[in-house]
Amino acid sequence: MAPSPLPDPDPARKPSRTGLYAPFLLALVVSIVWSGMWIWLRGETIRQMDATAAALRQAGYGVEWRERKVTGWPFRLDVTLKGVSLREPSGWGLTTPKLEGEAFAYALKHWMFATEDGFTLIRPNGGPVEVRGRVIRASLKEPERRPPALSVEGLDLTFHTAPGAKPLSLASAERVELHLRPGPDDQGAILFKVENGLTAPGSTLAAIPGDSRVTLTWDAILSRVSRFQGATLAEAGQAWALAGGTLQVRQAQVRAGDSSLGAQSGALVVDPDGYLAGTLEVTVTKGPEALAGLAKAGRVPPAA
């Protein structure tokens, strides 16, 4: 009896391509989800800007811009404002043709700002001051804290006032820095520095004899910073003073020409007339020459 033939084997199955396409499908899904999240963040940023501007206007501040653009997909939010005007109720403010801000989409509490065209500082009494520089930028972190972590830096700055306006003490500066930092126990730190500044003709510092170059440092700790609140800077300062706010000086120095005035420690408060009052340990170099120059220019009364 002949053996029965063996059945033909099943045809081999083609290998699955699911593993090949899965990473691309996953990347597509993640991209779609993240794009939707970025669009939501963009809209939320615009809504918060509008709400903040409306609240400030209701409080008496001036907040205006002519044009706004929000870009930066996929990982950043880039805000470009043109025709910016900011003003507080007492008259201080600034205007700039263009202000740019940038934050990573996953870190919206840290913003970087810059202006390539400089800005105009508005003074309530002295008139406008045009400020230009090679670099003008700022960093803002944790804006909900008081004070926020703020850093402002300007490099190769020039200051121009209109004819007849009150001049600034500086015509230019190689570097200007301002830093605010929140601290424990309702404290805040402030550091202000001017490096290699040039005095402006007709200003107070220009009356000091010697080289016209100026350096300045102010490093201090403020207490009860949460009480610095008010419709204007003057009202906020008065409320802070009435609440017992103090300013602990860690370092203060002004050097103009060959003269210098420095303080390493001391505590100051604001008196009822709005002036700083207190005791500082002061060191003076060539003080009589500086005072004589100021008296000659009519800035201080001559010594008896």
PDB file of C-alpha atoms in Angstrom:
ATOM      1  CA  MET A   1       0.000   0.000   0.000  1.00  0.00           C
ATOM      2  CA  ALA A   2       1.430   3.282  -1.056  1.00  0.00           C
ATOM      3  CA  PRO A   3       1.975   5.843   1.726  1.00  0.00           C
ATOM      4  CA  SER A   4      -0.363   8.777   1.712  1.00  0.00           C
ATOM      5  CA  PRO A   5       1.284  11.994   0.544  1.00  0.00           C
ATOM      6  CA  LEU A   6       2.248  14.546   3.165  1.00  0.00           C
ATOM      7  CA  PRO A   7       0.094  17.725   3.233  1.00  0.00           C
ATOM      8  CA  ASP A   8       1.646  20.848   1.826  1.00  0.00           C
ATOM      9  CA  PRO A   9       2.959  23.180   4.586  1.00  0.00           C
ATOM     10  CA  ASP A  10       1.109  26.432   5.256  1.00  0.00           C
ATOM     11  CA  PRO A  11       2.612  29.393   3.431  1.00  0.00           C
ATOM     12  CA  ALA A  12       4.920  31.476   5.597  1.00  0.00           C
ATOM     13  CA  ARG A  13       3.298  34.565   7.073  1.00  0.00           C
ATOM     14  CA  LYS A  14       4.711  37.916   6.177  1.00  0.00           C
ATOM     15  CA  PRO A  15       6.456  39.595   9.146  1.00  0.00           C
ATOM     16  CA  SER A  16       4.370  42.279  10.879  1.00  0.00           C
ATOM     17  CA  ARG A  17       5.368  45.870  10.204  1.00  0.00           C
ATOM     18  CA  THR A  18       3.691  47.180  13.341  1.00  0.00           C
ATOM     19  CA  GLY A  19       7.018  47.522  15.122  1.00  0.00           C
ATOM     20  CA  LEU A  20       8.372  49.470  12.177  1.00  0.00           C
ATOM     21  CA  TYR A  21       5.565  52.019  12.055  1.00  0.00           C
ATOM     22  CA  ALA A  22       4.841  52.275  15.800  1.00  0.00           C
ATOM     23  CA  PRO A  23       7.555  54.855  16.647  1.00  0.00           C
ATOM     24  CA  PHE A  24       6.415  57.117  13.798  1.00  0.00           C
ATOM     25  CA  LEU A  25       2.768  56.799  14.796  1.00  0.00           C
ATOM     26  CA  LEU A  26       3.659  57.558  18.422  1.00  0.00           C
ATOM     27  CA  ALA A  27       5.706  60.605  17.371  1.00  0.00           C
ATOM     28  CA  LEU A  28       2.759  61.822  15.262  1.00  0.00           C
ATOM     29  CA  VAL A  29       0.334  61.452  18.194  1.00  0.00           C
ATOM     30  CA  VAL A  30       2.731  63.238  20.580  1.00  0.00           C
ATOM     31  CA  SER A  31       3.240  66.034  18.039  1.00  0.00           C
ATOM     32  CA  ILE A  32      -0.497  66.524  17.612  1.00  0.00           C
ATOM     33  CA  VAL A  33      -1.113  66.527  21.377  1.00  0.00           C
ATOM     34  CA  TRP A  34       1.793  68.924  22.054  1.00  0.00           C
ATOM     35  CA  SER A  35       0.713  71.231  19.235  1.00  0.00           C
ATOM     36  CA  GLY A  36      -2.743  71.395  20.770  1.00  0.00           C
ATOM     37  CA  MET A  37      -1.192  72.144  24.159  1.00  0.00           C
ATOM     38  CA  TRP A  38       1.009  74.886  22.642  1.00  0.00           C
ATOM     39  CA  ILE A  39      -2.001  76.500  20.959  1.00  0.00           C
ATOM     40  CA  TRP A  40      -3.791  76.477  24.321  1.00  0.00           C
ATOM     41  CA  LEU A  41      -0.753  78.010  26.053  1.00  0.00           C
ATOM     42  CA  ARG A  42      -0.555  80.693  23.376  1.00  0.00           C
ATOM     43  CA  GLY A  43      -4.205  81.585  23.869  1.00  0.00           C
ATOM     44  CA  GLU A  44      -3.809  81.550  27.656  1.00  0.00           C
ATOM     45  CA  THR A  45      -0.795  83.873  27.413  1.00  0.00           C
ATOM     46  CA  ILE A  46      -2.793  86.332  25.313  1.00  0.00           C
ATOM     47  CA  ARG A  47      -5.744  86.168  27.718  1.00  0.00           C
ATOM     48  CA  GLN A  48      -3.524  86.772  30.751  1.00  0.00           C
ATOM     49  CA  MET A  49      -1.805  89.718  29.046  1.00  0.00           C
ATOM     50  CA  ASP A  50      -5.167  91.287  28.224  1.00  0.00           C
ATOM     51  CA  ALA A  51      -6.520  90.681  31.735  1.00  0.00           C
ATOM     52  CA  THR A  52      -3.403  92.137  33.388  1.00  0.00           C
ATOM     53  CA  ALA A  53      -3.453  95.191  31.104  1.00  0.00           C
ATOM     54  CA  ALA A  54      -7.137  95.779  31.820  1.00  0.00           C
ATOM     55  CA  ALA A  55      -6.584  95.528  35.588  1.00  0.00           C
ATOM     56  CA  LEU A  56      -3.662  97.973  35.425  1.00  0.00           C
ATOM     57  CA  ARG A  57      -5.670 100.454  33.355  1.00  0.00           C
ATOM     58  CA  GLN A  58      -8.489 100.293  35.872  1.00  0.00           C
ATOM     59  CA  ALA A  59      -5.947 101.100  38.626  1.00  0.00           C
ATOM     60  CA  GLY A  60      -4.810 104.199  36.741  1.00  0.00           C
ATOM     61  CA  TYR A  61      -1.823 102.831  34.830  1.00  0.00           C
ATOM     62  CA  GLY A  62      -1.295 103.317  31.125  1.00  0.00           C
ATOM     63  CA  VAL A  63      -0.615 100.072  29.230  1.00  0.00           C
ATOM     64  CA  GLU A  64      -0.782 100.199  25.444  1.00  0.00           C
ATOM     65  CA  TRP A  65       0.681  98.463  22.414  1.00  0.00           C
ATOM     66  CA  ARG A  66      -0.079  98.903  18.733  1.00  0.00           C
ATOM     67  CA  GLU A  67       0.625  95.370  17.524  1.00  0.00           C
ATOM     68  CA  ARG A  68       1.127  91.972  19.164  1.00  0.00           C
ATOM     69  CA  LYS A  69       2.475  88.732  17.749  1.00  0.00           C
ATOM     70  CA  VAL A  70       2.867  85.417  19.639  1.00  0.00           C
ATOM     71  CA  THR A  71       4.972  82.721  17.974  1.00  0.00           C
ATOM     72  CA  GLY A  72       7.637  80.183  19.017  1.00  0.00           C
ATOM     73  CA  TRP A  73       6.129  76.750  18.256  1.00  0.00           C
ATOM     74  CA  PRO A  74       7.001  74.117  19.326  1.00  0.00           C
ATOM     75  CA  PHE A  75       8.936  74.730  22.553  1.00  0.00           C
ATOM     76  CA  ARG A  76       8.875  78.501  23.177  1.00  0.00           C
ATOM     77  CA  LEU A  77       6.466  81.356  23.460  1.00  0.00           C
ATOM     78  CA  ASP A  78       7.857  84.463  21.746  1.00  0.00           C
ATOM     79  CA  VAL A  79       5.858  87.649  22.293  1.00  0.00           C
ATOM     80  CA  THR A  80       6.646  90.672  20.120  1.00  0.00           C
ATOM     81  CA  LEU A  81       4.970  93.984  20.946  1.00  0.00           C
ATOM     82  CA  LYS A  82       5.269  97.057  18.735  1.00  0.00           C
ATOM     83  CA  GLY A  83       4.441 100.606  19.734  1.00  0.00           C
ATOM     84  CA  VAL A  84       4.641  99.936  23.488  1.00  0.00           C
ATOM     85  CA  SER A  85       3.704 102.609  26.043  1.00  0.00           C
ATOM     86  CA  LEU A  86       3.762 102.024  29.819  1.00  0.00           C
ATOM     87  CA  ARG A  87       2.987 104.691  32.401  1.00  0.00           C
ATOM     88  CA  GLU A  88       2.262 104.686  36.140  1.00  0.00           C
ATOM     89  CA  PRO A  89      -0.229 107.118  37.737  1.00  0.00           C
ATOM     90  CA  SER A  90       2.335 109.653  38.988  1.00  0.00           C
ATOM     91  CA  GLY A  91       3.720 110.182  35.469  1.00  0.00           C
ATOM     92  CA  TRP A  92       6.738 107.881  35.264  1.00  0.00           C
ATOM     93  CA  GLY A  93       6.787 105.577  32.273  1.00  0.00           C
ATOM     94  CA  LEU A  94       8.537 104.386  29.151  1.00  0.00           C
ATOM     95  CA  THR A  95       7.871 103.905  25.468  1.00  0.00           C
ATOM     96  CA  THR A  96       9.665 101.696  22.970  1.00  0.00           C
ATOM     97  CA  PRO A  97       9.151 100.914  19.278  1.00  0.00           C
ATOM     98  CA  LYS A  98       9.492  97.164  19.883  1.00  0.00           C
ATOM     99  CA  LEU A  99       9.685  94.905  22.937  1.00  0.00           C
ATOM    100  CA  GLU A 100      10.401  91.192  22.622  1.00  0.00           C
ATOM    101  CA  GLY A 101       9.730  88.559  25.292  1.00  0.00           C
ATOM    102  CA  GLU A 102      10.550  84.864  25.338  1.00  0.00           C
ATOM    103  CA  ALA A 103       9.812  81.927  27.646  1.00  0.00           C
ATOM    104  CA  PHE A 104      10.024  78.170  27.271  1.00  0.00           C
ATOM    105  CA  ALA A 105       6.587  76.604  27.030  1.00  0.00           C
ATOM    106  CA  TYR A 106       7.362  74.376  30.023  1.00  0.00           C
ATOM    107  CA  ALA A 107       8.705  77.270  32.194  1.00  0.00           C
ATOM    108  CA  LEU A 108       6.282  80.169  31.820  1.00  0.00           C
ATOM    109  CA  LYS A 109       7.350  81.721  35.122  1.00  0.00           C
ATOM    110  CA  HIS A 110      10.703  82.735  33.636  1.00  0.00           C
ATOM    111  CA  TRP A 111      10.621  85.367  30.896  1.00  0.00           C
ATOM    112  CA  MET A 112      13.436  87.099  29.035  1.00  0.00           C
ATOM    113  CA  PHE A 113      12.878  90.556  27.515  1.00  0.00           C
ATOM    114  CA  ALA A 114      14.947  92.660  25.131  1.00  0.00           C
ATOM    115  CA  THR A 115      14.635  95.765  22.997  1.00  0.00           C
ATOM    116  CA  GLU A 116      16.941  96.409  20.062  1.00  0.00           C
ATOM    117  CA  ASP A 117      15.696  99.951  19.486  1.00  0.00           C
ATOM    118  CA  GLY A 118      16.142 101.242  23.037  1.00  0.00           C
ATOM    119  CA  PHE A 119      13.412 103.086  24.886  1.00  0.00           C
ATOM    120  CA  THR A 120      12.333 106.527  26.034  1.00  0.00           C
ATOM    121  CA  LEU A 121      12.096 107.129  29.775  1.00  0.00           C
ATOM    122  CA  ILE A 122       9.203 109.429  30.662  1.00  0.00           C
ATOM    123  CA  ARG A 123       9.767 111.641  33.716  1.00  0.00           C
ATOM    124  CA  PRO A 124       6.865 113.554  35.283  1.00  0.00           C
ATOM    125  CA  ASN A 125       8.902 116.736  35.742  1.00  0.00           C
ATOM    126  CA  GLY A 126      12.267 116.463  34.006  1.00  0.00           C
ATOM    127  CA  GLY A 127      11.076 115.552  30.508  1.00  0.00           C
ATOM    128  CA  PRO A 128      11.781 112.475  28.365  1.00  0.00           C
ATOM    129  CA  VAL A 129      15.149 110.724  28.152  1.00  0.00           C
ATOM    130  CA  GLU A 130      16.106 108.632  25.121  1.00  0.00           C
ATOM    131  CA  VAL A 131      18.064 105.534  26.153  1.00  0.00           C
ATOM    132  CA  ARG A 132      20.021 103.576  23.558  1.00  0.00           C
ATOM    133  CA  GLY A 133      22.477 100.729  23.989  1.00  0.00           C
ATOM    134  CA  ARG A 134      24.251  97.798  22.400  1.00  0.00           C
ATOM    135  CA  VAL A 135      22.340  95.457  24.735  1.00  0.00           C
ATOM    136  CA  ILE A 136      19.205  96.206  26.768  1.00  0.00           C
ATOM    137  CA  ARG A 137      17.651  93.105  28.306  1.00  0.00           C
ATOM    138  CA  ALA A 138      15.812  91.854  31.372  1.00  0.00           C
ATOM    139  CA  SER A 139      14.977  88.578  33.091  1.00  0.00           C
ATOM    140  CA  LEU A 140      11.822  88.054  35.178  1.00  0.00           C
ATOM    141  CA  LYS A 141      11.233  84.972  37.346  1.00  0.00           C
ATOM    142  CA  GLU A 142       8.439  84.139  39.767  1.00  0.00           C
ATOM    143  CA  PRO A 143       6.414  87.311  39.086  1.00  0.00           C
ATOM    144  CA  GLU A 144       3.924  86.367  41.793  1.00  0.00           C
ATOM    145  CA  ARG A 145       6.516  86.820  44.550  1.00  0.00           C
ATOM    146  CA  ARG A 146       7.216  90.178  46.203  1.00  0.00           C
ATOM    147  CA  PRO A 147       9.582  91.359  44.973  1.00  0.00           C
ATOM    148  CA  PRO A 148       9.900  89.180  41.889  1.00  0.00           C
ATOM    149  CA  ALA A 149      13.303  87.934  40.800  1.00  0.00           C
ATOM    150  CA  LEU A 150      14.118  90.680  38.306  1.00  0.00           C
ATOM    151  CA  SER A 151      17.391  91.482  36.549  1.00  0.00           C
ATOM    152  CA  VAL A 152      17.891  94.364  34.107  1.00  0.00           C
ATOM    153  CA  GLU A 153      21.131  94.921  32.204  1.00  0.00           C
ATOM    154  CA  GLY A 154      22.253  97.564  29.739  1.00  0.00           C
ATOM    155  CA  LEU A 155      25.594  97.666  27.925  1.00  0.00           C
ATOM    156  CA  ASP A 156      27.147 100.701  26.232  1.00  0.00           C
ATOM    157  CA  LEU A 157      24.213 102.911  27.111  1.00  0.00           C
ATOM    158  CA  THR A 158      23.705 106.529  26.072  1.00  0.00           C
ATOM    159  CA  PHE A 159      21.209 108.980  27.575  1.00  0.00           C
ATOM    160  CA  HIS A 160      19.874 111.934  25.576  1.00  0.00           C
ATOM    161  CA  THR A 161      17.517 114.611  26.897  1.00  0.00           C
ATOM    162  CA  ALA A 162      15.619 117.079  24.766  1.00  0.00           C
ATOM    163  CA  PRO A 163      16.811 120.718  24.668  1.00  0.00           C
ATOM    164  CA  GLY A 164      15.566 122.524  27.756  1.00  0.00           C
ATOM    165  CA  ALA A 165      14.811 119.292  29.646  1.00  0.00           C
ATOM    166  CA  LYS A 166      16.447 118.517  32.974  1.00  0.00           C
ATOM    167  CA  PRO A 167      19.628 116.526  32.244  1.00  0.00           C
ATOM    168  CA  LEU A 168      20.427 113.207  33.826  1.00  0.00           C
ATOM    169  CA  SER A 169      23.609 112.950  35.845  1.00  0.00           C
ATOM    170  CA  LEU A 170      24.944 110.507  33.236  1.00  0.00           C
ATOM    171  CA  ALA A 171      25.479 110.967  29.512  1.00  0.00           C
ATOM    172  CA  SER A 172      26.575 107.357  28.994  1.00  0.00           C
ATOM    173  CA  ALA A 173      27.589 104.200  30.873  1.00  0.00           C
ATOM    174  CA  GLU A 174      29.513 101.112  29.943  1.00  0.00           C
ATOM    175  CA  ARG A 175      27.227  98.921  32.067  1.00  0.00           C
ATOM    176  CA  VAL A 176      24.111  99.458  34.177  1.00  0.00           C
ATOM    177  CA  GLU A 177      22.608  96.655  36.269  1.00  0.00           C
ATOM    178  CA  LEU A 178      19.550  96.370  38.494  1.00  0.00           C
ATOM    179  CA  HIS A 179      18.741  93.190  40.416  1.00  0.00           C
ATOM    180  CA  LEU A 180      15.794  92.456  42.723  1.00  0.00           C
ATOM    181  CA  ARG A 181      15.545  89.214  44.681  1.00  0.00           C
ATOM    182  CA  PRO A 182      12.912  87.933  47.124  1.00  0.00           C
ATOM    183  CA  GLY A 183      14.152  86.723  50.473  1.00  0.00           C
ATOM    184  CA  PRO A 184      12.891  85.039  53.648  1.00  0.00           C
ATOM    185  CA  ASP A 185      10.899  86.782  56.382  1.00  0.00           C
ATOM    186  CA  ASP A 186       9.261  89.259  53.981  1.00  0.00           C
ATOM    187  CA  GLN A 187      12.618  90.650  52.863  1.00  0.00           C
ATOM    188  CA  GLY A 188      13.875  91.736  49.473  1.00  0.00           C
ATOM    189  CA  ALA A 189      17.341  92.486  48.126  1.00  0.00           C
ATOM    190  CA  ILE A 190      18.227  95.259  45.682  1.00  0.00           C
ATOM    191  CA  LEU A 191      21.518  95.750  43.854  1.00  0.00           C
ATOM    192  CA  PHE A 192      22.100  98.688  41.495  1.00  0.00           C
ATOM    193  CA  LYS A 193      25.403  99.260  39.706  1.00  0.00           C
ATOM    194  CA  VAL A 194      26.793 101.735  37.184  1.00  0.00           C
ATOM    195  CA  GLU A 195      30.204 100.988  35.689  1.00  0.00           C
ATOM    196  CA  ASN A 196      32.355 103.514  33.843  1.00  0.00           C
ATOM    197  CA  GLY A 197      29.673 106.164  33.516  1.00  0.00           C
ATOM    198  CA  LEU A 198      30.313 109.551  31.906  1.00  0.00           C
ATOM    199  CA  THR A 199      28.792 112.601  33.603  1.00  0.00           C
ATOM    200  CA  ALA A 200      26.500 114.840  31.576  1.00  0.00           C
ATOM    201  CA  PRO A 201      27.409 118.539  31.199  1.00  0.00           C
ATOM    202  CA  GLY A 202      25.387 120.700  33.576  1.00  0.00           C
ATOM    203  CA  SER A 203      24.483 117.820  35.882  1.00  0.00           C
ATOM    204  CA  THR A 204      25.227 117.605  39.603  1.00  0.00           C
ATOM    205  CA  LEU A 205      28.007 115.026  39.252  1.00  0.00           C
ATOM    206  CA  ALA A 206      29.689 117.093  36.520  1.00  0.00           C
ATOM    207  CA  ALA A 207      30.363 119.811  39.124  1.00  0.00           C
ATOM    208  CA  ILE A 208      32.798 117.534  40.957  1.00  0.00           C
ATOM    209  CA  PRO A 209      36.353 118.350  39.850  1.00  0.00           C
ATOM    210  CA  GLY A 210      38.576 115.776  38.212  1.00  0.00           C
ATOM    211  CA  ASP A 211      37.847 112.965  35.788  1.00  0.00           C
ATOM    212  CA  SER A 212      34.241 112.866  34.556  1.00  0.00           C
ATOM    213  CA  ARG A 213      33.994 109.082  34.921  1.00  0.00           C
ATOM    214  CA  VAL A 214      31.570 107.715  37.537  1.00  0.00           C
ATOM    215  CA  THR A 215      30.988 104.341  39.188  1.00  0.00           C
ATOM    216  CA  LEU A 216      28.114 103.642  41.543  1.00  0.00           C
ATOM    217  CA  THR A 217      27.065 100.690  43.704  1.00  0.00           C
ATOM    218  CA  TRP A 218      24.001 100.328  45.930  1.00  0.00           C
ATOM    219  CA  ASP A 219      23.462  96.987  47.706  1.00  0.00           C
ATOM    220  CA  ALA A 220      20.724  96.819  50.350  1.00  0.00           C
ATOM    221  CA  ILE A 221      18.126  94.614  52.050  1.00  0.00           C
ATOM    222  CA  LEU A 222      14.548  95.845  52.484  1.00  0.00           C
ATOM    223  CA  SER A 223      12.231  94.565  55.211  1.00  0.00           C
ATOM    224  CA  ARG A 224       8.434  94.203  54.996  1.00  0.00           C
ATOM    225  CA  VAL A 225       8.450  94.391  51.215  1.00  0.00           C
ATOM    226  CA  SER A 226       4.896  93.013  51.045  1.00  0.00           C
ATOM    227  CA  ARG A 227       3.708  96.356  52.432  1.00  0.00           C
ATOM    228  CA  PHE A 228       5.138  98.229  49.440  1.00  0.00           C
ATOM    229  CA  GLN A 229       1.739  98.720  47.813  1.00  0.00           C
ATOM    230  CA  GLY A 230      -0.079 101.717  46.421  1.00  0.00           C
ATOM    231  CA  ALA A 231      -1.521 103.349  43.318  1.00  0.00           C
ATOM    232  CA  THR A 232       1.756 105.217  42.717  1.00  0.00           C
ATOM    233  CA  LEU A 233       5.384 104.732  43.671  1.00  0.00           C
ATOM    234  CA  ALA A 234       5.068 107.545  46.219  1.00  0.00           C
ATOM    235  CA  GLU A 235       2.004 105.976  47.849  1.00  0.00           C
ATOM    236  CA  ALA A 236       3.654 102.550  47.921  1.00  0.00           C
ATOM    237  CA  GLY A 237       6.756 104.030  49.548  1.00  0.00           C
ATOM    238  CA  GLN A 238       4.659 105.835  52.138  1.00  0.00           C
ATOM    239  CA  ALA A 239       2.689 102.678  52.967  1.00  0.00           C
ATOM    240  CA  TRP A 240       5.936 100.742  53.317  1.00  0.00           C
ATOM    241  CA  ALA A 241       7.411 103.414  55.614  1.00  0.00           C
ATOM    242  CA  LEU A 242       4.285 103.551  57.799  1.00  0.00           C
ATOM    243  CA  ALA A 243       4.426  99.767  58.154  1.00  0.00           C
ATOM    244  CA  GLY A 244       7.918 100.060  59.634  1.00  0.00           C
ATOM    245  CA  GLY A 245       9.899  99.095  56.571  1.00  0.00           C
ATOM    246  CA  THR A 246      13.655  99.563  56.868  1.00  0.00           C
ATOM    247  CA  LEU A 247      16.543  99.539  54.422  1.00  0.00           C
ATOM    248  CA  GLN A 248      19.701  97.794  55.583  1.00  0.00           C
ATOM    249  CA  VAL A 249      22.653  99.035  53.547  1.00  0.00           C
ATOM    250  CA  ARG A 250      25.290  96.396  52.847  1.00  0.00           C
ATOM    251  CA  GLN A 251      27.397  98.466  50.478  1.00  0.00           C
ATOM    252  CA  ALA A 252      27.003 101.910  48.942  1.00  0.00           C
ATOM    253  CA  GLN A 253      29.623 103.759  46.952  1.00  0.00           C
ATOM    254  CA  VAL A 254      29.796 106.667  44.539  1.00  0.00           C
ATOM    255  CA  ARG A 255      33.075 107.491  42.826  1.00  0.00           C
ATOM    256  CA  ALA A 256      33.303 110.564  40.608  1.00  0.00           C
ATOM    257  CA  GLY A 257      36.697 111.629  39.380  1.00  0.00           C
ATOM    258  CA  ASP A 258      39.172 111.402  42.271  1.00  0.00           C
ATOM    259  CA  SER A 259      36.426 111.790  44.897  1.00  0.00           C
ATOM    260  CA  SER A 260      34.503 108.923  46.461  1.00  0.00           C
ATOM    261  CA  LEU A 261      31.849 108.393  49.083  1.00  0.00           C
ATOM    262  CA  GLY A 262      31.294 104.923  50.522  1.00  0.00           C
ATOM    263  CA  ALA A 263      29.320 103.146  53.227  1.00  0.00           C
ATOM    264  CA  GLN A 264      29.633  99.522  54.290  1.00  0.00           C
ATOM    265  CA  SER A 265      26.793  99.201  56.779  1.00  0.00           C
ATOM    266  CA  GLY A 266      23.873 101.081  58.264  1.00  0.00           C
ATOM    267  CA  ALA A 267      20.085 101.149  58.572  1.00  0.00           C
ATOM    268  CA  LEU A 268      17.804 103.726  56.972  1.00  0.00           C
ATOM    269  CA  VAL A 269      14.106 104.545  57.171  1.00  0.00           C
ATOM    270  CA  VAL A 270      11.860 106.992  55.323  1.00  0.00           C
ATOM    271  CA  ASP A 271      11.000 110.080  57.384  1.00  0.00           C
ATOM    272  CA  PRO A 272       7.603 111.883  57.214  1.00  0.00           C
ATOM    273  CA  ASP A 273       8.941 114.187  54.473  1.00  0.00           C
ATOM    274  CA  GLY A 274       9.855 111.244  52.238  1.00  0.00           C
ATOM    275  CA  TYR A 275      13.637 111.394  52.746  1.00  0.00           C
ATOM    276  CA  LEU A 276      15.899 108.564  53.847  1.00  0.00           C
ATOM    277  CA  ALA A 277      17.072 109.027  57.429  1.00  0.00           C
ATOM    278  CA  GLY A 278      19.411 107.001  59.606  1.00  0.00           C
ATOM    279  CA  THR A 279      23.052 106.351  60.398  1.00  0.00           C
ATOM    280  CA  LEU A 280      25.717 105.079  58.011  1.00  0.00           C
ATOM    281  CA  GLU A 281      29.398 104.378  58.517  1.00  0.00           C
ATOM    282  CA  VAL A 282      30.799 106.564  55.757  1.00  0.00           C
ATOM    283  CA  THR A 283      34.272 106.863  54.254  1.00  0.00           C
ATOM    284  CA  VAL A 284      35.127 109.900  52.106  1.00  0.00           C
ATOM    285  CA  THR A 285      38.051 110.491  49.744  1.00  0.00           C
ATOM    286  CA  LYS A 286      38.768 114.098  48.681  1.00  0.00           C
ATOM    287  CA  GLY A 287      35.398 115.145  50.077  1.00  0.00           C
ATOM    288  CA  PRO A 288      36.233 118.857  50.520  1.00  0.00           C
ATOM    289  CA  GLU A 289      37.165 119.213  46.839  1.00  0.00           C
ATOM    290  CA  ALA A 290      33.894 117.587  45.783  1.00  0.00           C
ATOM    291  CA  LEU A 291      31.816 119.783  48.104  1.00  0.00           C
ATOM    292  CA  ALA A 292      33.624 122.884  46.869  1.00  0.00           C
ATOM    293  CA  GLY A 293      32.789 121.971  43.292  1.00  0.00           C
ATOM    294  CA  LEU A 294      29.143 121.381  44.132  1.00  0.00           C
ATOM    295  CA  ALA A 295      28.931 124.651  46.055  1.00  0.00           C
ATOM    296  CA  LYS A 296      30.461 126.551  43.134  1.00  0.00           C
ATOM    297  CA  ALA A 297      27.871 125.082  40.818  1.00  0.00           C
ATOM    298  CA  GLY A 298      25.105 126.045  43.243  1.00  0.00           C
ATOM    299  CA  ARG A 299      24.184 122.454  44.114  1.00  0.00           C
ATOM    300  CA  VAL A 300      24.881 122.785  47.856  1.00  0.00           C
ATOM    301  CA  PRO A 301      25.374 125.802  50.109  1.00  0.00           C
ATOM    302  CA  PRO A 302      29.033 126.718  50.678  1.00  0.00           C
ATOM    303  CA  ALA A 303      30.576 125.517  53.899  1.00  0.00           C
ATOM    304  CA  ALA A 304      30.807 128.009  56.731  1.00  0.00           C
TER     305      ALA A 304
END
